[in-house]
Amino acid sequence: MNVADKSTEQIWHGTAVSSGVAHAVVHVLKDHFDEPDEEPISAKEVESDLARWHAALEVTRVEIEAVQKIMEDEQGSSEADIFEAHLLILHDNSILKQVEKTVREKLICVDAVYYRLMCKHMDALRGLADSYLRERFLDIKDVTHRVMRHLRGEMLQHPMFEDPVIIIAHDLTPSDTVQLDRSKVLGFALETGSANSHAAIIARSLALPAVVRLHNICDELHSGDPVLLDGDEGLLILNPSPATLAKYRKREEQSDAREDALQITRHEPSITSDGFKVEVCANAEFIEEMDAIRDSGAEQVGLFRTEFLHLEDPDGSEDWLAECYTKAVKAMAPGEVIFRTLDIGGDKVDPHASGEPEPNPFLGWRGIRVSLGRQDLFRKQLRALLRAACHGRAGIMFPMVCGVEEVRAARALLDQCASELMAEGLKIPNDIEIGAMIEIPSAAMSADLIAAEVDFLSLGTNDLIQYTLAVDRLNERVADLYQPTHIAVLRLIQRTVEAGQKAGIRVCICGEMAADIELTPLLVGLGLNELSVASSQVARIKHAVRKLNAQECRKLADEIMQMSSAPEILAKSCTLAKTKYPELFA
Ligand code: PEP
Ligand code: MG
């Protein structure tokens, strides 16, 4: 689609992955740039070319100093020191002299000369094991990218925004999301992605509209373009007309009224009409979400994804981590916060970690495998969690276990950390709940063995579906095959619930499936004790649970477990849902 007339309304259709509507200007994040060509220049052009470069260096200096100031105000001096190093690289005399000399002598445009020289410095440091030198590599890369973008008149990849914006990007990795100024972001519109990518999950957590699969929008839109993003219908509307805006205003009023009605009962317990309690908890990624979670009606945090804090500062100290976890625990008191230990890997790549990119990251070094392999990191986290548990109710669960032995190994390390802390004089509560995530088919198949070692099981259905069906949760080409109601997935869930019941421990679902109101009858019928969902969905799911009759749901589940077609299973559960709470489908 070509943007011919700047004032004409134009619509892109994508896939809605997080509901809501936002109206703002866009900010286009360019995630790569092509290497500059070695364009020849004439002797007459040398001075203006170098002046352009000096101007880019100057804008970069102002920008780095601004970020440095914010860091100083927010985090203290140690974070701000990183930017001191960036300024030294920016003003490095030998680099400045060498660039000028080469441009003058070889008559090549400054973009290529500067870029090649900085690449040479990066090449010398790339792949070194020493963590200090590796950091210098990242510093040079950061500065080079900033200068190159200014040379080309492009915006920065992770700018600070003055006004609210809708982010347009090809893709948004978890580490991109962490770096964004989230207080100014009103929504995400991405070229690629899926409902189960972490960008979509975060958008739902932060209650921001998000639309994915908007092909080529990064090329079609420019930062500053006004758009309306519709996360319910999956639309991105450039230059929305007054009539469109009026239509959306009306729709918003109606949906606000429906939402208000739902919110009235959000703090009431979620008990089915025949007295079966299904606890509804919230999932969290950021400390700043805790107030919204408390206000959502969630009784506890069923999944705190700790890797986002880690990505904010991979070298953060144990003290800093303990402080962050304590904040979360205190905010939810007297409710419990279940912290999941680091699930780094998959799409949550730590950009500071060394090593080759993984050929198949979702089947590689991820979750508990990283923690057991990097015990320095794991022990730091476990100690911080235990320290937070002294200030309120903190539970701990281990992600991506493929069997009971990993659970035993993780527990052994946790016990060691607890003993150390007690020897240091800390009084660790003896009722900290320990759980395991069931998100790999082998873990579901051995759920009875795992259940014997833990206090609760938590089904990570986002991964359980992808690993059971061999369907990459991020790959839009196979998105149709990603079926939560595939009978094989349901059998694994059923097996896990039965293992939990036999061991007398609770079983939760904290994957996105738990927030699907069409599936609530089936999940209640399968005997799940807890559903942990984005905070924006808590009131809705509690309402659904209250409208259901557990016995009727069990009968539904019994019938469904005899069926074989995923769409028919979905339709059957949905039919009961629509008769019990039609108001949620309006
Ligand atoms: C899951 O896999 O369902 C889950 C909750 O974990 P994540 O989405 O972070 O992989
Ligand atoms: Mg998972």
mmCIF file of N, CA, C and O and ligand atoms in Angstrom, residues 198 201 303 305 307 340 343 348 366 437 439 459-464 473 510-512, ligand 1:
data_model
loop_
_atom_site.group_PDB
_atom_site.id
_atom_site.type_symbol
_atom_site.label_atom_id
_atom_site.label_comp_id
_atom_site.label_asym_id
_atom_site.label_seq_id
_atom_site.Cartn_x
_atom_site.Cartn_y
_atom_site.Cartn_z
ATOM 1 N N HIS A 198 5.988 -12.897 23.611
ATOM 2 C CA HIS A 198 6.040 -12.168 24.870
ATOM 3 C C HIS A 198 5.655 -10.695 24.692
ATOM 4 O O HIS A 198 5.179 -10.071 25.628
ATOM 5 N N ILE A 201 2.011 -10.789 25.166
ATOM 6 C CA ILE A 201 1.701 -11.076 26.570
ATOM 7 C C ILE A 201 1.896 -9.812 27.412
ATOM 8 O O ILE A 201 1.081 -9.464 28.260
ATOM 9 N N LEU A 303 1.972 -15.815 38.726
ATOM 10 C CA LEU A 303 3.209 -15.946 37.945
ATOM 11 C C LEU A 303 3.862 -14.577 37.858
ATOM 12 O O LEU A 303 3.304 -13.649 37.266
ATOM 13 N N ARG A 305 7.019 -13.144 36.154
ATOM 14 C CA ARG A 305 8.086 -13.530 35.218
ATOM 15 C C ARG A 305 9.342 -12.712 35.544
ATOM 16 O O ARG A 305 9.464 -11.568 35.096
ATOM 17 N N GLU A 307 12.312 -12.731 34.562
ATOM 18 C CA GLU A 307 13.349 -12.451 33.555
ATOM 19 C C GLU A 307 13.298 -11.003 33.055
ATOM 20 O O GLU A 307 14.290 -10.484 32.560
ATOM 21 N N ARG A 340 8.540 -16.873 39.457
ATOM 22 C CA ARG A 340 9.151 -17.922 38.647
ATOM 23 C C ARG A 340 10.625 -17.580 38.501
ATOM 24 O O ARG A 340 10.965 -16.447 38.148
ATOM 25 N N ASP A 343 13.554 -17.491 33.385
ATOM 26 C CA ASP A 343 13.281 -18.291 32.189
ATOM 27 C C ASP A 343 13.924 -17.589 30.993
ATOM 28 O O ASP A 343 13.258 -17.209 30.041
ATOM 29 N N LYS A 348 13.380 -14.774 25.009
ATOM 30 C CA LYS A 348 13.835 -13.815 26.026
ATOM 31 C C LYS A 348 15.354 -13.890 26.152
ATOM 32 O O LYS A 348 15.885 -14.423 27.111
ATOM 33 N N ARG A 366 17.549 -22.903 27.969
ATOM 34 C CA ARG A 366 16.428 -22.059 28.388
ATOM 35 C C ARG A 366 15.956 -22.451 29.787
ATOM 36 O O ARG A 366 16.057 -23.613 30.171
ATOM 37 N N MET A 437 6.780 -25.613 37.114
ATOM 38 C CA MET A 437 5.935 -25.365 35.950
ATOM 39 C C MET A 437 5.873 -26.625 35.109
ATOM 40 O O MET A 437 6.886 -27.299 34.903
ATOM 41 N N GLU A 439 5.290 -27.430 31.541
ATOM 42 C CA GLU A 439 5.156 -26.793 30.223
ATOM 43 C C GLU A 439 5.890 -27.571 29.140
ATOM 44 O O GLU A 439 5.995 -27.123 28.004
ATOM 45 N N LEU A 459 0.630 -25.017 35.243
ATOM 46 C CA LEU A 459 0.706 -25.406 33.824
ATOM 47 C C LEU A 459 1.017 -24.187 32.957
ATOM 48 O O LEU A 459 0.223 -23.238 32.900
ATOM 49 N N GLY A 460 2.161 -24.210 32.310
ATOM 50 C CA GLY A 460 2.532 -23.153 31.359
ATOM 51 C C GLY A 460 2.057 -23.594 29.989
ATOM 52 O O GLY A 460 2.812 -24.161 29.202
ATOM 53 N N THR A 461 0.781 -23.320 29.722
ATOM 54 C CA THR A 461 0.209 -23.877 28.486
ATOM 55 C C THR A 461 0.757 -23.213 27.225
ATOM 56 O O THR A 461 0.714 -23.816 26.153
ATOM 57 N N ASN A 462 1.296 -21.989 27.330
ATOM 58 C CA ASN A 462 1.860 -21.363 26.123
ATOM 59 C C ASN A 462 2.941 -22.267 25.547
ATOM 60 O O ASN A 462 3.023 -22.484 24.338
ATOM 61 N N ASP A 463 3.786 -22.768 26.431
ATOM 62 C CA ASP A 463 4.845 -23.661 25.966
ATOM 63 C C ASP A 463 4.359 -25.089 25.817
ATOM 64 O O ASP A 463 4.773 -25.795 24.891
ATOM 65 N N LEU A 464 3.481 -25.511 26.713
ATOM 66 C CA LEU A 464 3.008 -26.901 26.624
ATOM 67 C C LEU A 464 2.367 -27.159 25.251
ATOM 68 O O LEU A 464 2.584 -28.202 24.642
ATOM 69 N N ARG A 473 5.497 -21.107 18.874
ATOM 70 C CA ARG A 473 4.474 -20.155 19.330
ATOM 71 C C ARG A 473 4.607 -18.780 18.712
ATOM 72 O O ARG A 473 3.709 -17.953 18.808
ATOM 73 N N CYS A 510 -1.165 -20.911 34.230
ATOM 74 C CA CYS A 510 -0.747 -19.518 34.133
ATOM 75 C C CYS A 510 -0.444 -19.118 32.694
ATOM 76 O O CYS A 510 0.024 -18.018 32.435
ATOM 77 N N GLY A 511 -0.712 -20.024 31.738
ATOM 78 C CA GLY A 511 -0.553 -19.681 30.321
ATOM 79 C C GLY A 511 -1.759 -18.870 29.858
ATOM 80 O O GLY A 511 -2.763 -18.745 30.571
ATOM 81 N N GLU A 512 -1.679 -18.335 28.651
ATOM 82 C CA GLU A 512 -2.718 -17.437 28.133
ATOM 83 C C GLU A 512 -4.079 -18.113 27.996
ATOM 84 O O GLU A 512 -5.124 -17.469 27.986
HETATM 85 C C1 PEP B 1 3.750 -20.573 29.551
HETATM 86 O O1 PEP B 1 4.604 -21.145 28.875
HETATM 87 O O2 PEP B 1 2.519 -20.811 29.475
HETATM 88 C C2 PEP B 1 4.160 -19.529 30.511
HETATM 89 C C3 PEP B 1 3.314 -19.023 31.372
HETATM 90 O O3 PEP B 1 5.427 -19.067 30.437
HETATM 91 P P1 PEP B 1 5.970 -18.077 29.290
HETATM 92 O O4 PEP B 1 4.799 -17.600 28.487
HETATM 93 O O5 PEP B 1 6.682 -16.983 29.964
HETATM 94 O O6 PEP B 1 6.877 -18.963 28.515
#
